[in-house]
Short mmCIF file of C-alpha atoms and ligand atoms in Angstrom, two decimals:
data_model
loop_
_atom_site.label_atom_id
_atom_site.label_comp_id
_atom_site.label_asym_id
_atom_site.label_seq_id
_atom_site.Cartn_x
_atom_site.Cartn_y
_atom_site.Cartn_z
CA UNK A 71 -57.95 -83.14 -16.41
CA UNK A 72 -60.48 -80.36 -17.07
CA UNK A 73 -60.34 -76.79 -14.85
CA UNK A 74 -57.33 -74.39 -14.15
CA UNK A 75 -56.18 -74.64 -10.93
CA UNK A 76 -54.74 -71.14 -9.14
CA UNK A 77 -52.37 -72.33 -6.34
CA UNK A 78 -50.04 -69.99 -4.08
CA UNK A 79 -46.34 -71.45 -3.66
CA UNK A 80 -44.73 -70.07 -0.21
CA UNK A 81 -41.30 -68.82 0.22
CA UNK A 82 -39.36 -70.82 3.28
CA UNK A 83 -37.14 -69.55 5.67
CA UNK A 84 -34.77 -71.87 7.44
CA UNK A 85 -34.89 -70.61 11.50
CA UNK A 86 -31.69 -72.58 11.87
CA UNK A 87 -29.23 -74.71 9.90
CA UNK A 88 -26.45 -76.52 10.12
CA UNK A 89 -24.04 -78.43 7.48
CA UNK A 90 -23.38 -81.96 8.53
CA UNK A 91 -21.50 -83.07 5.86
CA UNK A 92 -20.55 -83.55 2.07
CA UNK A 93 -22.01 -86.17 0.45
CA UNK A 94 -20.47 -88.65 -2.40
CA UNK A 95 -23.61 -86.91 -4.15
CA UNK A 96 -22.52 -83.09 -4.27
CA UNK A 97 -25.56 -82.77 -1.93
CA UNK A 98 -25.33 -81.83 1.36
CA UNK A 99 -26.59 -83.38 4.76
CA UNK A 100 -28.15 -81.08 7.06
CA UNK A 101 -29.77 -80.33 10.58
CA UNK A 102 -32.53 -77.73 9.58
CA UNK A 103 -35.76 -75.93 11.10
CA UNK A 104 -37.59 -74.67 8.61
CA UNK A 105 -41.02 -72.50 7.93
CA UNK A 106 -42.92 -70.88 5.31
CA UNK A 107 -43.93 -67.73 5.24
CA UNK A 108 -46.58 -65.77 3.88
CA UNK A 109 -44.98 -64.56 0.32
CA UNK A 110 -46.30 -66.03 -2.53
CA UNK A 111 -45.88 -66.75 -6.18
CA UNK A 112 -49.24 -67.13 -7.71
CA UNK A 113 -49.28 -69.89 -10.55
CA UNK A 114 -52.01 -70.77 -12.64
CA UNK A 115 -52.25 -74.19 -13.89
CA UNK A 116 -54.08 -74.87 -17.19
CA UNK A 117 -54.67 -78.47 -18.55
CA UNK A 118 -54.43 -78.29 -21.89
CA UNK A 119 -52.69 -79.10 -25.45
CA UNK A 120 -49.90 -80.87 -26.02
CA UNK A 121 -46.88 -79.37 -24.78
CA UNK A 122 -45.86 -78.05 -21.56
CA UNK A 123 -45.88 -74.17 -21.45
CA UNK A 124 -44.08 -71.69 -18.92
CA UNK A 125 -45.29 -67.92 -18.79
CA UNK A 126 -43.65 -65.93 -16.25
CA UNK A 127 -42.10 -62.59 -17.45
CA UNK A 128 -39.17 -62.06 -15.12
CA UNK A 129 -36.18 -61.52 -16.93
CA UNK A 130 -34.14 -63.71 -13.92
CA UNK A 131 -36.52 -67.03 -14.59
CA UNK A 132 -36.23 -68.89 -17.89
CA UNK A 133 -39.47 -69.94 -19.56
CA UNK A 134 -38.10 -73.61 -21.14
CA UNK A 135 -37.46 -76.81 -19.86
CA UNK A 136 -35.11 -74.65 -17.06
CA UNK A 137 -37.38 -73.69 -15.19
CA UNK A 138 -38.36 -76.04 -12.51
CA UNK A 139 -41.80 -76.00 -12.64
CA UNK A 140 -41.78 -76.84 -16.40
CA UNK A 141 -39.56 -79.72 -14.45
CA UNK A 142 -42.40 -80.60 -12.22
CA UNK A 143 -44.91 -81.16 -14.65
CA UNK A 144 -42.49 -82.87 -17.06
CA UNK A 145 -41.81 -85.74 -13.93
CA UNK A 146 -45.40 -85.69 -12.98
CA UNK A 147 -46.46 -86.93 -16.30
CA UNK A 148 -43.73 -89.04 -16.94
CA UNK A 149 -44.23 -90.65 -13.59
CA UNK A 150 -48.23 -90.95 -13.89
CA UNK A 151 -48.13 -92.35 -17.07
CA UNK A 152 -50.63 -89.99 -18.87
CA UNK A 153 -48.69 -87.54 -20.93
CA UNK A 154 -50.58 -84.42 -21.68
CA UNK A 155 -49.94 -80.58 -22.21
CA UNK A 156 -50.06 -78.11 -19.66
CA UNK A 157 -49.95 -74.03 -19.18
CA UNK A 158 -48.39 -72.94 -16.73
CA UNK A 159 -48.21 -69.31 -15.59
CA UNK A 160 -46.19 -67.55 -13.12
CA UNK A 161 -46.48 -64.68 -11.06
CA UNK A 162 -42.94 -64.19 -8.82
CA UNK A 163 -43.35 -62.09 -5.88
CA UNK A 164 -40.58 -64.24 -4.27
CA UNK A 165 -36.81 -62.89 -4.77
CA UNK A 166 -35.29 -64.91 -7.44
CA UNK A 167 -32.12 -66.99 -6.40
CA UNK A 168 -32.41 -64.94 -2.52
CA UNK A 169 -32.37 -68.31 -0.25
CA UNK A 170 -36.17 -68.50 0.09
CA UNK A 171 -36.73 -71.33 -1.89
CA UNK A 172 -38.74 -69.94 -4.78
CA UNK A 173 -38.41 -72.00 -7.97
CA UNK A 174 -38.19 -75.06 -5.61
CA UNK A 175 -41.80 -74.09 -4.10
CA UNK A 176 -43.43 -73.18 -7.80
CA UNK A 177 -41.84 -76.59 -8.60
CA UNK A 178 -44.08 -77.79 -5.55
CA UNK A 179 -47.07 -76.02 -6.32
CA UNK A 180 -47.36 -77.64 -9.97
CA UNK A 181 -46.89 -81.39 -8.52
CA UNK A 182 -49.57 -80.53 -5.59
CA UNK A 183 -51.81 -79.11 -8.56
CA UNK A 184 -51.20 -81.22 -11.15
CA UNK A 185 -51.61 -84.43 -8.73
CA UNK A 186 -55.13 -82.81 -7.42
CA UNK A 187 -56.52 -82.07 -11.70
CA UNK A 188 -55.75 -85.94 -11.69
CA UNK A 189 -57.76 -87.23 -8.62
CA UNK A 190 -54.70 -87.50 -6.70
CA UNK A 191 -52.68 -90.44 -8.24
CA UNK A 192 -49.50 -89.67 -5.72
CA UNK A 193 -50.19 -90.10 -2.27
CA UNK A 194 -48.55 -87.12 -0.40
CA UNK A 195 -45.13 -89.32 0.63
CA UNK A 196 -44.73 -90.50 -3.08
CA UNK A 197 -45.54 -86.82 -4.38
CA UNK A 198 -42.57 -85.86 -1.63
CA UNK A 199 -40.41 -88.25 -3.17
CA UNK A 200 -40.76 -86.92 -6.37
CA UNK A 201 -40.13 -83.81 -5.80
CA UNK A 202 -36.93 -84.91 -4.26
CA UNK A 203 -35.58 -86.01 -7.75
CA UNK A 204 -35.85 -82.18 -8.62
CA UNK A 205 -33.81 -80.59 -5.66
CA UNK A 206 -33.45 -80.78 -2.30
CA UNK A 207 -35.75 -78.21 -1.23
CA UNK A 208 -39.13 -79.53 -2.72
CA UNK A 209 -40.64 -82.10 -0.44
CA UNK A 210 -40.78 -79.78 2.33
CA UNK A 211 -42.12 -77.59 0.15
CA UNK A 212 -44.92 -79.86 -0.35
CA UNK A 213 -44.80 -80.77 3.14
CA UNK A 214 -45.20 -76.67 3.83
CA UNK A 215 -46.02 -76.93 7.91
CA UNK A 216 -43.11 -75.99 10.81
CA UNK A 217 -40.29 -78.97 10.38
CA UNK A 218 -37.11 -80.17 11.44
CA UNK A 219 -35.51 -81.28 8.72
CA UNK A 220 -32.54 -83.71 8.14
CA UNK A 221 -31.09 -85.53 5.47
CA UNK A 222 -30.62 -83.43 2.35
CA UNK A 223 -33.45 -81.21 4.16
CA UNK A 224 -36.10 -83.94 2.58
CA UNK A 225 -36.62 -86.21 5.74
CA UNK A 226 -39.13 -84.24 7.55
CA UNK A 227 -40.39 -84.05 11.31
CA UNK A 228 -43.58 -81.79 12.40
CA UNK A 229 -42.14 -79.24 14.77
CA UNK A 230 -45.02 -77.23 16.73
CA UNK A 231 -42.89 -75.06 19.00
CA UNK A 232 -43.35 -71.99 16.74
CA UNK A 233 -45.59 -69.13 17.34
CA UNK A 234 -47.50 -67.07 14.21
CA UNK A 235 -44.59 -64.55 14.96
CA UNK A 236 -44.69 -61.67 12.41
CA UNK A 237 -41.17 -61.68 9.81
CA UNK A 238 -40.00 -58.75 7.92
CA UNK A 239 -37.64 -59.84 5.30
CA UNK A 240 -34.62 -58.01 3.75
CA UNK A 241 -33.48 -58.51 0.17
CA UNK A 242 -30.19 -56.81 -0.75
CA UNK A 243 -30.50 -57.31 -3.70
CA UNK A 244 -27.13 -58.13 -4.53
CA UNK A 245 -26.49 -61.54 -5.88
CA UNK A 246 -24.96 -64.89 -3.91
CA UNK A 247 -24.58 -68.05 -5.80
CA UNK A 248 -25.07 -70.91 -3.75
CA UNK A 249 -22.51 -73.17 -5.21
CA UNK A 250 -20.24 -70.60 -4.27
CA UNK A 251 -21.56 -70.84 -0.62
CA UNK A 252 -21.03 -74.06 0.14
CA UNK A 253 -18.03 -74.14 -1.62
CA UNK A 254 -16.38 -71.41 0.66
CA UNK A 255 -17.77 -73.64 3.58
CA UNK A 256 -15.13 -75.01 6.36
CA UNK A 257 -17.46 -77.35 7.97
CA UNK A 258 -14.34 -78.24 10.18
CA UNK A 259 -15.29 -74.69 11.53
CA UNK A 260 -18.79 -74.82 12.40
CA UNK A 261 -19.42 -75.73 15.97
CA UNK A 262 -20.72 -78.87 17.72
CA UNK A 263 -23.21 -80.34 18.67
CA UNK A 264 -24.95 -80.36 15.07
CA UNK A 265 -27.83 -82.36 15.14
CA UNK A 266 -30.88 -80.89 15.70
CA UNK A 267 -34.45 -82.38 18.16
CA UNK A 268 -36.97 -80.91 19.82
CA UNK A 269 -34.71 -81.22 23.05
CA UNK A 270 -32.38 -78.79 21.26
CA UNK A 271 -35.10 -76.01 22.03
CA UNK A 272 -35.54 -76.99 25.80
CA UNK A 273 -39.69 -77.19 26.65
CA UNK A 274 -39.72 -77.94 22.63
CA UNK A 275 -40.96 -74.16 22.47
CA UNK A 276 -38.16 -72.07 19.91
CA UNK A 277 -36.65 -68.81 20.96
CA UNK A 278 -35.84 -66.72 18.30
CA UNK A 279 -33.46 -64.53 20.90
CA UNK A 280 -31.18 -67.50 21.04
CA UNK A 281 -32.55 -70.27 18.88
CA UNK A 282 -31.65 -68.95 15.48
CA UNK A 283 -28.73 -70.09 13.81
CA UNK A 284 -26.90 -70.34 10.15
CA UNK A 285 -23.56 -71.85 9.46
CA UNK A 286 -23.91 -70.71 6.06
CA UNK A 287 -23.61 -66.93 7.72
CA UNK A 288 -19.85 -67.69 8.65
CA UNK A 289 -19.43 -67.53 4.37
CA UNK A 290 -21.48 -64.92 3.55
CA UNK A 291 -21.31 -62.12 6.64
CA UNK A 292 -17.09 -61.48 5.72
CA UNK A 293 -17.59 -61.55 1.88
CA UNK A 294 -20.94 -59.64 1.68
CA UNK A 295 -21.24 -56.78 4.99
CA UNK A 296 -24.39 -55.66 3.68
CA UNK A 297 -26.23 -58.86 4.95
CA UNK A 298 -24.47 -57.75 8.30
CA UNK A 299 -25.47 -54.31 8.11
CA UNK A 300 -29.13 -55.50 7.10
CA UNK A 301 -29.00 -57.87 10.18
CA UNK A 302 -28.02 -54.76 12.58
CA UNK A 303 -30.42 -52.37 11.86
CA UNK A 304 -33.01 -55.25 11.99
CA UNK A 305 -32.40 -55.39 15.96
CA UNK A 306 -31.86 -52.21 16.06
CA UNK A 307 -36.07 -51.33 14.82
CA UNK A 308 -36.71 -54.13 17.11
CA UNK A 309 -36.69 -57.77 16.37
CA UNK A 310 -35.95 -60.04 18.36
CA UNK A 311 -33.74 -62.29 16.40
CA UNK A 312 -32.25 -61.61 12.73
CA UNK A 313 -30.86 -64.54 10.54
CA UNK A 314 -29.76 -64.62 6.98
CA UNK A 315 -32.22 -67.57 4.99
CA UNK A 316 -30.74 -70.47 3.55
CA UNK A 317 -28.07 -69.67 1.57
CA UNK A 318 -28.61 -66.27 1.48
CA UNK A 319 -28.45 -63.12 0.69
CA UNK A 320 -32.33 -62.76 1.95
CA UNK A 321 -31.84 -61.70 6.18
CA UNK A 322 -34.99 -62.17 8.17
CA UNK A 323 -36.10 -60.54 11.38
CA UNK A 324 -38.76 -61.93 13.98
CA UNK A 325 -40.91 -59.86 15.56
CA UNK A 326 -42.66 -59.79 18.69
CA UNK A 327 -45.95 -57.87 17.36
CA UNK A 328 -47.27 -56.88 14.05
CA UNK A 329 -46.95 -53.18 14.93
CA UNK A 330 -43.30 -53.08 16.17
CA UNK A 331 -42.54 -55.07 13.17
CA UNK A 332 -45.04 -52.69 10.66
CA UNK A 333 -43.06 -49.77 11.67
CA UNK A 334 -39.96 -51.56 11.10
CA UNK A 335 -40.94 -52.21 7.49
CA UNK A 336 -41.27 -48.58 7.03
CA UNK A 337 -37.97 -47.83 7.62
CA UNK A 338 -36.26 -49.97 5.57
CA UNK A 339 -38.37 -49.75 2.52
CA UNK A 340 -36.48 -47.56 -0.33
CA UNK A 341 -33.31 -47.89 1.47
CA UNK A 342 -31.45 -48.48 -1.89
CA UNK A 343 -32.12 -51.67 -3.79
CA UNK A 344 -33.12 -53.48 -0.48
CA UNK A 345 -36.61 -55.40 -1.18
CA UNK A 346 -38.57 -55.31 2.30
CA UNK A 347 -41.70 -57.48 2.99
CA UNK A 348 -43.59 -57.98 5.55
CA UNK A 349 -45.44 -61.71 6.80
CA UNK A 350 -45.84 -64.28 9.08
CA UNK A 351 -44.49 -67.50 10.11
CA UNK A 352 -47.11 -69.82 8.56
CA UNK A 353 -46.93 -71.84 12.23
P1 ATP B 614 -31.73 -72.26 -3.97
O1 ATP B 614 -31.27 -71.93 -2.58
O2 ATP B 614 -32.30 -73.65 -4.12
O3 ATP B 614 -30.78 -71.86 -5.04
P2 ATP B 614 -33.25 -69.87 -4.15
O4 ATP B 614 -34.51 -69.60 -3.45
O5 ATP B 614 -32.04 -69.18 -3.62
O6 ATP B 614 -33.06 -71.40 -4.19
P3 ATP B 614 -34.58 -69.58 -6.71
O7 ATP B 614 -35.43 -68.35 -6.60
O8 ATP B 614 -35.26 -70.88 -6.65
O9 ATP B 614 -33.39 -69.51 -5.67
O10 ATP B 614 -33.77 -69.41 -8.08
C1 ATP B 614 -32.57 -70.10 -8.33
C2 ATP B 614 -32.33 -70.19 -9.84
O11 ATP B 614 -33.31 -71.05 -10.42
C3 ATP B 614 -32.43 -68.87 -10.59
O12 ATP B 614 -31.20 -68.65 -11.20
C4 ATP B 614 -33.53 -69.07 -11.63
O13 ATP B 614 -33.16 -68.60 -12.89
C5 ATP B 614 -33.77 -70.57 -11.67
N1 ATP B 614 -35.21 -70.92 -11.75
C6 ATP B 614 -35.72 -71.96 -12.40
N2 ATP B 614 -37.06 -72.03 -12.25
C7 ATP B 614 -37.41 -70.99 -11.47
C8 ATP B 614 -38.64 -70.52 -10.94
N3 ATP B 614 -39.80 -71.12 -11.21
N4 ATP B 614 -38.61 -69.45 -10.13
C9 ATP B 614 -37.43 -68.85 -9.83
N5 ATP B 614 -36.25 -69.23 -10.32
C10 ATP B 614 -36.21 -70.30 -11.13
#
């Protein structure tokens, strides 16, 4: 392995998602549709040395064997057979621990690079797979294109009823622990029917008016009303659907043009601690 590789690593949004059920595992089965978007974490991936090295210089994301893209390259080489050292460096511009899948897509990013220094040992599936054993999230984020998701979110079918629709997101920036999600979840609660096709979106075309959907909102929207209040004024400058990502506390609205959804960006920057961005659906 010679050159650095730079690679981006996409945040996700989930446009809907349901919780099937518990699993013997602690994991949990799902019915999800999910995108990136276009906010990235920039890494920078230097063969090299002995050891595998994390910079990153947030004070939320550890630098040791913690972090999961230290992780990543720690499977890859176990897996490939050739240990070697590696630097890795990080640059988050994704919302640590906000539901959008950050430190699972950096973990994503250092298997995609990592398997393309080496001549790409891993076919794409067996890369997927991989990145399964680090958390549930990471396939897809290899995968990266529109999907329906089931399983643990890791069993993955190409969905191409989404427009480039732009996406402001909302960060709170208050703090929800996702263990603490799920474990507040009645799943006797949520409604019926919970698995997910393309038949589920009639003409296989999404509509964010009435497509988008989180059971994970029925825990967080009592226990956290700024994720509400976040979701109202989002309709209110326009969108036309708001949902809160994963398990939260990130809220996303879609928009129906770039300008409606520029102006709504405007407004809700410097409200407080909120975090605004504004992207794309990577459709
Ligand atoms: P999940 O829903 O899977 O918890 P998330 O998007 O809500 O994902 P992340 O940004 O991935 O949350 O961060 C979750 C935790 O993982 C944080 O507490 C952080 O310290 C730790 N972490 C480990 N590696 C990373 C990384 N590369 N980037 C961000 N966080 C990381």
């Amino acid at each position: 392995m010679k050159n650095a590789l730079r690679i981006l690593a996409p945040a996700k949004i989930n446009l809907f998602l349901r919780v099937i059920r518990k699993r013997p595992d602690g994991y949990h089965d799902l019915s999800s549709l999910m995108c990136t978007v276009g906010l990235y974490d920039v890494l920078t991936i230097a063969p090299g040395g002995s050891a595998i090295q994390v910079t990153c210089g947030h004070p939320q994301v550890p630098e040791d064997e913690r972090n999961l893209a230290w992780r990543a390259a720690d499977l890859f080489f176990s897996r490939s057979g050739v240990r070697s050292g590696v630097r890795i460096s990080i640059t988050k511009h994704i919302p640590v621990a906000a539901g959008l899948g950050g430190g699972s897509s950096d973990a994503a990013a250092v298997l995609l690079a990592l398997n393309r220094l080496r001549g790409n040992p891993f076919p794409v599936p067996d890369l997927m797979a991989l990145g399964r054993r680090l958390g549930a999230d990471i396939p897809y984020l290899i995968y990266r294109k529109p999907a329906l998701a089931a399983g643990i979110g890791d069993r993955l079918k190409p969905f191409d009823g989404l427009p480039r629709a732009p996406v402001v997101l909302v960060n709170p920036g208050i703090e929800v622990s996702t263990a603490w999600v799920y474990k507040n979840l009645n799943l006797r609660l949520t409604k019926q029917p919970k698995q997910l096709n393309y038949s589920s979106f009639g003409n296989e075309k999404f509509s964010f008016a009435t497509g988008l959907h989180n059971d994970l909102e029925a825990v967080t929207l009592p226990r956290f009303p700024v994720i509400r209040e976040v979701k109202a004024k989002l309709a209110d400058l326009g969108a036309r659907g708001t949902l809160m990502s994963g398990s939260g506390p990130t809220v996303f609205g879609i928009f129906a043009d770039m300008r409606t959804a520029r102006e709504a960006k405007g407004r809700l920057a410097g409200q407080g601690p909120w975090r605004v961005f504004l992207t794309h659906l990577l459709a």
